[in-house]
CSV table of C-alpha atoms in Angstrom, one decimal:
chain,number,residue,atom,x,y,z
A,1,UNK,CA,-3.3,-12.3,14.6
A,2,UNK,CA,-2.4,-13.6,11.1
A,3,UNK,CA,-3.6,-16.7,9.4
A,4,UNK,CA,-1.8,-17.9,6.4
A,5,UNK,CA,-1.3,-20.9,4.1
A,6,UNK,CA,1.0,-21.6,1.2
A,7,UNK,CA,-0.2,-24.3,-1.1
A,8,UNK,CA,2.4,-25.8,-3.5
A,9,UNK,CA,1.1,-26.6,-6.9
A,10,UNK,CA,2.7,-29.4,-8.9
A,11,UNK,CA,6.5,-29.5,-9.1
A,12,UNK,CA,6.9,-26.0,-7.6
A,13,UNK,CA,6.0,-24.3,-10.9
A,14,UNK,CA,3.3,-22.3,-9.2
A,15,UNK,CA,2.1,-21.7,-5.7
A,16,UNK,CA,-1.0,-20.2,-4.0
A,17,UNK,CA,-0.5,-18.1,-0.9
A,18,UNK,CA,-3.4,-16.8,1.2
A,19,UNK,CA,-3.2,-14.8,4.5
A,20,UNK,CA,-5.5,-12.8,6.7
A,21,UNK,CA,-4.7,-10.6,9.7
A,22,UNK,CA,-6.1,-8.2,12.2
A,23,UNK,CA,-2.9,-6.2,12.5
A,24,UNK,CA,-1.5,-3.9,9.8
A,25,UNK,CA,2.1,-4.9,10.5
A,26,UNK,CA,1.3,-8.6,10.3
A,27,UNK,CA,-0.6,-8.0,7.1
A,28,UNK,CA,2.4,-6.2,5.6
A,29,UNK,CA,4.7,-9.0,6.7
A,30,UNK,CA,2.6,-11.4,4.6
A,31,UNK,CA,3.4,-9.6,1.4
A,32,UNK,CA,6.4,-11.9,0.9
A,33,UNK,CA,9.3,-10.4,-1.1
A,34,UNK,CA,7.6,-7.0,-1.5
A,35,UNK,CA,9.7,-4.6,0.6
A,36,UNK,CA,6.8,-2.4,1.7
A,37,UNK,CA,5.9,-0.8,5.0
A,38,UNK,CA,2.3,0.1,6.0
A,39,UNK,CA,1.0,2.7,8.5
A,40,UNK,CA,-2.6,2.7,9.6
A,41,UNK,CA,-3.9,6.2,9.2
A,42,UNK,CA,-7.7,5.9,10.0
A,43,UNK,CA,-8.9,4.8,13.4
A,44,UNK,CA,-10.6,1.5,14.0
A,45,UNK,CA,-10.0,-2.3,14.1
A,46,UNK,CA,-7.9,-3.4,11.2
A,47,UNK,CA,-8.6,-6.5,9.1
A,48,UNK,CA,-6.7,-7.4,5.9
A,49,UNK,CA,-6.3,-10.3,3.5
A,50,UNK,CA,-3.7,-11.0,0.8
A,51,UNK,CA,-3.9,-13.7,-1.9
A,52,UNK,CA,-1.1,-14.3,-4.3
A,53,UNK,CA,-0.9,-16.8,-7.2
A,54,UNK,CA,2.7,-17.2,-8.2
A,55,UNK,CA,3.3,-18.5,-11.7
A,56,UNK,CA,6.8,-19.1,-13.1
A,57,UNK,CA,7.1,-15.5,-14.4
A,58,UNK,CA,4.1,-13.7,-13.1
A,59,UNK,CA,2.5,-13.1,-9.7
A,60,UNK,CA,-1.3,-12.3,-9.5
A,61,UNK,CA,-2.4,-10.6,-6.3
A,62,UNK,CA,-5.5,-9.5,-4.5
A,63,UNK,CA,-5.3,-7.3,-1.4
A,64,UNK,CA,-8.1,-6.1,0.9
A,65,UNK,CA,-7.6,-3.6,3.8
A,66,UNK,CA,-10.3,-2.3,6.0
A,67,UNK,CA,-8.6,1.0,7.1
A,68,UNK,CA,-6.9,3.9,5.4
A,69,UNK,CA,-3.3,2.9,5.0
A,70,UNK,CA,-0.1,4.5,3.7
A,71,UNK,CA,2.0,2.1,1.7
A,72,UNK,CA,5.6,2.8,1.0
A,73,UNK,CA,8.7,1.0,-0.1
A,74,UNK,CA,9.4,-1.3,-3.1
A,75,UNK,CA,7.8,-4.2,-4.8
A,76,UNK,CA,11.3,-5.5,-5.3
A,77,UNK,CA,14.3,-4.3,-7.3
A,78,UNK,CA,13.6,-4.5,-11.0
A,79,UNK,CA,9.9,-5.2,-10.6
A,80,UNK,CA,7.0,-4.2,-12.9
A,81,UNK,CA,3.5,-4.0,-11.4
A,82,UNK,CA,0.1,-3.0,-12.7
A,83,UNK,CA,-2.7,-2.6,-10.1
A,84,UNK,CA,-6.4,-2.0,-10.5
A,85,UNK,CA,-8.4,-0.4,-7.7
A,86,UNK,CA,-11.4,-2.6,-7.2
A,87,UNK,CA,-13.4,-1.2,-4.4
A,88,UNK,CA,-12.9,1.5,-1.7
A,89,UNK,CA,-14.6,4.2,0.4
A,90,UNK,CA,-12.7,7.1,-1.2
A,91,UNK,CA,-9.9,7.9,-3.6
A,92,UNK,CA,-6.5,6.2,-3.9
A,93,UNK,CA,-3.7,8.7,-3.8
A,94,UNK,CA,-0.6,7.8,-5.8
A,95,UNK,CA,2.5,9.9,-5.3
A,96,UNK,CA,0.3,12.9,-4.5
A,97,UNK,CA,-2.2,12.5,-7.3
A,98,UNK,CA,-5.7,11.1,-7.0
A,99,UNK,CA,-6.5,8.0,-9.0
A,100,UNK,CA,-9.8,7.9,-10.9
A,101,UNK,CA,-11.8,4.7,-11.3
A,102,UNK,CA,-10.9,4.2,-15.0
A,103,UNK,CA,-7.1,4.5,-14.4
A,104,UNK,CA,-4.6,1.9,-13.5
A,105,UNK,CA,-1.6,2.2,-11.2
A,106,UNK,CA,1.7,1.2,-12.8
A,107,UNK,CA,5.0,0.8,-10.9
A,108,UNK,CA,8.0,0.3,-13.1
A,109,UNK,CA,11.2,-0.4,-11.2
A,110,UNK,CA,10.3,2.3,-8.7
A,111,UNK,CA,9.6,3.3,-5.1
A,112,UNK,CA,6.0,2.9,-3.9
A,113,UNK,CA,4.3,5.8,-2.0
A,114,UNK,CA,0.5,5.4,-2.0
A,115,UNK,CA,-2.4,6.1,0.4
A,116,UNK,CA,-5.4,3.8,0.1
A,117,UNK,CA,-8.9,4.5,1.5
A,118,UNK,CA,-11.0,2.5,3.9
A,119,UNK,CA,-12.6,-0.8,2.7
A,120,UNK,CA,-10.1,-1.0,-0.1
A,121,UNK,CA,-9.6,-3.8,-2.6
A,122,UNK,CA,-6.7,-3.9,-5.0
A,123,UNK,CA,-5.9,-6.5,-7.7
A,124,UNK,CA,-3.1,-6.7,-10.1
A,125,UNK,CA,-0.1,-8.4,-11.6
A,126,UNK,CA,3.6,-8.2,-10.8
A,127,UNK,CA,6.5,-9.4,-13.0
A,128,UNK,CA,10.0,-8.6,-13.9
A,129,UNK,CA,10.8,-5.3,-15.6
A,130,UNK,CA,13.5,-7.1,-17.6
A,131,UNK,CA,10.8,-9.6,-18.9
A,132,UNK,CA,8.6,-6.7,-20.0
A,133,UNK,CA,11.6,-5.2,-21.9
A,134,UNK,CA,12.5,-8.5,-23.5
A,135,UNK,CA,8.9,-9.1,-24.7
A,136,UNK,CA,8.7,-5.5,-26.0
A,137,UNK,CA,11.9,-6.0,-28.0
A,138,UNK,CA,10.7,-9.3,-29.4
A,139,UNK,CA,7.3,-8.0,-30.3
A,140,UNK,CA,8.6,-4.6,-31.5
A,141,UNK,CA,6.4,-2.8,-29.0
A,142,UNK,CA,7.3,0.8,-27.9
A,143,UNK,CA,7.3,1.1,-24.1
A,144,UNK,CA,6.3,4.3,-22.3
A,145,UNK,CA,9.9,5.2,-21.3
A,146,UNK,CA,8.7,8.5,-19.8
A,147,UNK,CA,7.3,6.6,-16.8
A,148,UNK,CA,10.1,4.2,-16.2
A,149,UNK,CA,11.4,4.2,-12.6
A,150,UNK,CA,8.2,5.8,-11.5
A,151,UNK,CA,4.9,4.9,-9.7
A,152,UNK,CA,2.2,6.6,-11.7
A,153,UNK,CA,-1.5,6.7,-12.4
A,154,UNK,CA,-1.9,5.8,-16.0
A,155,UNK,CA,-4.6,6.2,-18.7
A,156,UNK,CA,-4.7,3.1,-20.9
A,157,UNK,CA,-6.9,1.9,-23.7
A,158,UNK,CA,-10.2,0.6,-22.2
A,159,UNK,CA,-10.4,-2.7,-24.1
A,160,UNK,CA,-7.2,-4.4,-22.8
A,161,UNK,CA,-7.8,-2.9,-19.3
A,162,UNK,CA,-11.3,-4.4,-19.3
A,163,UNK,CA,-9.9,-7.8,-20.4
A,164,UNK,CA,-7.3,-7.7,-17.7
A,165,UNK,CA,-10.0,-6.9,-15.1
A,166,UNK,CA,-12.1,-9.8,-16.4
A,167,UNK,CA,-9.1,-12.2,-16.1
A,168,UNK,CA,-8.3,-11.1,-12.6
A,169,UNK,CA,-12.0,-11.7,-11.6
A,170,UNK,CA,-11.9,-15.1,-13.1
A,171,UNK,CA,-8.7,-16.0,-11.4
A,172,UNK,CA,-10.1,-15.0,-8.0
A,173,UNK,CA,-13.2,-17.0,-8.6
A,174,UNK,CA,-11.1,-20.1,-9.5
A,175,UNK,CA,-9.0,-19.6,-6.4
A,176,UNK,CA,-12.2,-19.6,-4.3
A,177,UNK,CA,-14.0,-22.4,-6.0
A,178,UNK,CA,-11.5,-24.7,-7.7
A,179,UNK,CA,-7.8,-23.9,-7.0
A,180,UNK,CA,-6.8,-27.4,-8.1
A,181,UNK,CA,-7.2,-26.2,-11.7
A,182,UNK,CA,-3.8,-24.5,-11.3
A,183,UNK,CA,-2.3,-28.0,-11.0
A,184,UNK,CA,-2.5,-28.3,-14.8
A,185,UNK,CA,0.8,-27.1,-16.3
A,186,UNK,CA,-0.9,-26.4,-19.6
A,187,UNK,CA,-3.6,-24.2,-17.9
A,188,UNK,CA,-0.9,-22.4,-16.0
A,189,UNK,CA,1.1,-21.6,-19.1
A,190,UNK,CA,-2.0,-20.5,-20.9
A,191,UNK,CA,-3.0,-18.2,-18.0
A,192,UNK,CA,0.5,-16.7,-17.8
A,193,UNK,CA,0.7,-16.1,-21.5
A,194,UNK,CA,-2.8,-14.5,-21.5
A,195,UNK,CA,-1.8,-12.1,-18.8
A,196,UNK,CA,1.4,-11.1,-20.5
A,197,UNK,CA,-0.4,-10.6,-23.8
A,198,UNK,CA,-2.9,-8.2,-22.2
A,199,UNK,CA,-0.1,-6.3,-20.4
A,200,UNK,CA,1.8,-5.9,-23.7
A,201,UNK,CA,-1.4,-4.8,-25.4
A,202,UNK,CA,-2.0,-2.2,-22.7
A,203,UNK,CA,1.5,-0.6,-22.5
A,204,UNK,CA,1.7,1.0,-25.9
A,205,UNK,CA,-1.5,2.9,-25.1
A,206,UNK,CA,-0.3,4.1,-21.7
A,207,UNK,CA,-0.3,7.8,-21.0
A,208,UNK,CA,0.7,9.2,-17.7
A,209,UNK,CA,-2.0,11.3,-16.2
A,210,UNK,CA,-1.0,15.0,-15.8
A,211,UNK,CA,-1.6,15.9,-12.1
A,212,UNK,CA,-1.3,19.6,-13.0
A,213,UNK,CA,1.0,22.2,-11.5
A,214,UNK,CA,-1.2,22.7,-8.5
A,215,UNK,CA,-1.2,19.0,-7.6
A,216,UNK,CA,2.6,18.9,-7.9
A,217,UNK,CA,2.9,22.0,-5.6
A,218,UNK,CA,0.5,20.4,-3.1
A,219,UNK,CA,2.6,17.2,-3.1
A,220,UNK,CA,5.8,19.2,-2.6
A,221,UNK,CA,4.3,21.0,0.3
A,222,UNK,CA,3.2,17.8,2.0
A,223,UNK,CA,6.6,16.1,1.4
A,224,UNK,CA,8.3,19.1,3.1
A,225,UNK,CA,5.9,18.9,6.0
A,226,UNK,CA,6.4,15.2,6.4
A,227,UNK,CA,10.1,15.6,6.3
A,228,UNK,CA,9.9,18.2,9.1
A,229,UNK,CA,7.6,15.9,11.1
A,230,UNK,CA,9.8,12.8,10.7
A,231,UNK,CA,13.0,14.7,11.2
A,232,UNK,CA,11.8,16.0,14.6
A,233,UNK,CA,12.6,12.6,16.2
A,234,UNK,CA,10.0,11.8,18.8
A,235,UNK,CA,9.4,15.4,19.9
A,236,UNK,CA,5.8,16.5,19.5
A,237,UNK,CA,5.3,19.2,16.9
A,238,UNK,CA,2.7,21.9,16.8
A,239,UNK,CA,0.8,22.7,13.7
A,240,UNK,CA,2.3,26.2,13.8
A,241,UNK,CA,5.8,24.8,13.8
A,242,UNK,CA,5.2,22.7,10.8
A,243,UNK,CA,3.5,25.6,9.0
A,244,UNK,CA,6.4,27.9,9.6
A,245,UNK,CA,8.9,25.2,8.4
A,246,UNK,CA,7.1,24.9,5.0
A,247,UNK,CA,5.9,28.4,4.6
A,248,UNK,CA,2.2,27.6,4.5
A,249,UNK,CA,-0.8,28.8,6.4
A,250,UNK,CA,-2.7,26.2,8.6
A,251,UNK,CA,-5.6,26.4,6.1
A,252,UNK,CA,-3.3,25.8,3.1
A,253,UNK,CA,-1.4,23.0,4.8
A,254,UNK,CA,-4.6,21.3,5.8
A,255,UNK,CA,-6.0,21.6,2.3
A,256,UNK,CA,-2.8,20.1,0.9
A,257,UNK,CA,-2.8,17.1,3.3
A,258,UNK,CA,-6.5,16.4,2.6
A,259,UNK,CA,-5.9,16.4,-1.2
A,260,UNK,CA,-2.7,14.3,-1.0
A,261,UNK,CA,-3.2,12.0,1.9
A,262,UNK,CA,-6.9,12.3,2.7
A,263,UNK,CA,-6.4,13.5,6.3
A,264,UNK,CA,-5.3,16.5,8.3
A,265,UNK,CA,-1.6,17.2,9.1
A,266,UNK,CA,-2.0,16.6,12.8
A,267,UNK,CA,-4.1,13.5,12.4
A,268,UNK,CA,-1.4,12.1,10.0
A,269,UNK,CA,1.4,12.9,12.5
A,270,UNK,CA,-0.5,11.5,15.4
A,271,UNK,CA,-1.3,8.3,13.5
A,272,UNK,CA,2.4,7.9,12.5
A,273,UNK,CA,3.5,8.2,16.1
A,274,UNK,CA,0.8,5.8,17.3
A,275,UNK,CA,2.0,3.3,14.8
A,276,UNK,CA,5.5,3.7,16.2
A,277,UNK,CA,4.3,3.2,19.8
A,278,UNK,CA,2.4,0.1,18.8
A,279,UNK,CA,5.5,-1.4,17.1
A,280,UNK,CA,7.5,-0.8,20.3
A,281,UNK,CA,4.8,-2.4,22.4
A,282,UNK,CA,4.6,-5.4,20.2
A,283,UNK,CA,8.3,-6.1,20.7
A,284,UNK,CA,7.4,-6.8,24.4
A,285,UNK,CA,9.6,-3.9,25.6
A,286,UNK,CA,10.7,-3.9,29.2
A,287,UNK,CA,9.8,-0.2,29.5
A,288,UNK,CA,6.3,0.7,30.7
A,289,UNK,CA,3.6,1.9,28.4
A,290,UNK,CA,3.9,5.4,29.9
A,291,UNK,CA,7.7,5.5,29.1
A,292,UNK,CA,7.2,4.3,25.6
A,293,UNK,CA,4.4,6.9,25.0
A,294,UNK,CA,6.6,9.7,26.3
A,295,UNK,CA,9.4,8.6,24.0
A,296,UNK,CA,7.1,9.2,21.0
A,297,UNK,CA,6.0,12.6,22.2
A,298,UNK,CA,2.7,11.7,24.1
A,299,UNK,CA,3.0,13.5,27.4
A,300,UNK,CA,-0.7,13.5,28.3
A,301,UNK,CA,-1.1,9.8,29.2
A,302,UNK,CA,-4.9,9.6,29.6
A,303,UNK,CA,-5.4,11.3,26.2
A,304,UNK,CA,-2.8,9.0,24.7
A,305,UNK,CA,-4.6,5.9,26.0
A,306,UNK,CA,-7.9,7.2,24.5
A,307,UNK,CA,-6.3,8.0,21.2
A,308,UNK,CA,-4.6,4.6,21.1
A,309,UNK,CA,-7.7,2.7,21.8
A,310,UNK,CA,-9.7,4.7,19.3
A,311,UNK,CA,-7.0,4.0,16.6
A,312,UNK,CA,-6.4,0.3,17.2
A,313,UNK,CA,-9.5,-0.8,19.1
A,314,UNK,CA,-7.5,-1.9,22.2
A,315,UNK,CA,-5.7,-0.4,25.1
A,316,UNK,CA,-1.9,0.0,24.8
A,317,UNK,CA,-1.5,-2.2,27.9
A,318,UNK,CA,-3.4,-5.0,26.1
A,319,UNK,CA,-1.0,-4.8,23.2
A,320,UNK,CA,2.0,-5.0,25.5
A,321,UNK,CA,0.5,-7.8,27.6
A,322,UNK,CA,-0.1,-9.9,24.5
A,323,UNK,CA,3.4,-9.3,23.2
A,324,UNK,CA,5.0,-10.4,26.5
A,325,UNK,CA,2.9,-13.6,26.6
A,326,UNK,CA,3.8,-14.5,23.0
């Protein structure tokens, strides 16, 4: 169930949006214009929240997710985003590379493919890539062109990153305690200018982290394995089939998946198929739970029911019943 509210702030120059959900798809749908898809990888009840302060040229966000999630898609064509991992029970994986606590995640007019850990909090700023280019030209700032059209973990100078982190913390505190302050157009303009100044101060110091040849190779192996899995339709694959397809031993493939996605190959593939089943059930399909499970490669129905309940904290029949009553 999702709970959301959009609060207009004086003459539509800014707005504050807040949403919470107990379903990963509903959480994803609350992300607005971001064209992202989420799959729940870890097992357990999902809770999530999303807060976005939209200023005329900048969006400030805070996202919290309780379970390990794969996020993929786009922030929007021509978007520029900087995100700071805030909390989490494990590492963030960004395009196959682990993100250390001192790094930031930059997405510059690029596709997103990221795995986040349990109990994860993410804060950041999204704006237009064209605006960043315009400001760079006006301020004679050299942008890191080597990372354009990429999602990358970046090393940046500590001081501007620390200042941006402090601004994001102050914004969230204001949203919680005194959101009416954003009604002041002078305060809004000052906040937007401050955020853009910090970003433009950070970018010339940006250095893409070098994941190393071994990390690139692991990412390539995982990508080939996932392509084999998703290209199989709904037919259930064995680990041996996947290993043969990518030319890796079970041990090597398992190591690659744990390093890149934080889970095993078969757990990942089972989680993806469980997410597909759940989406079909939430559409209120006329087919039975058994028929839908079989369509996605789950032939052992009692085991499927156990796996589904463990993953989503409810029986598949409960998901279907709720969808049909909606």
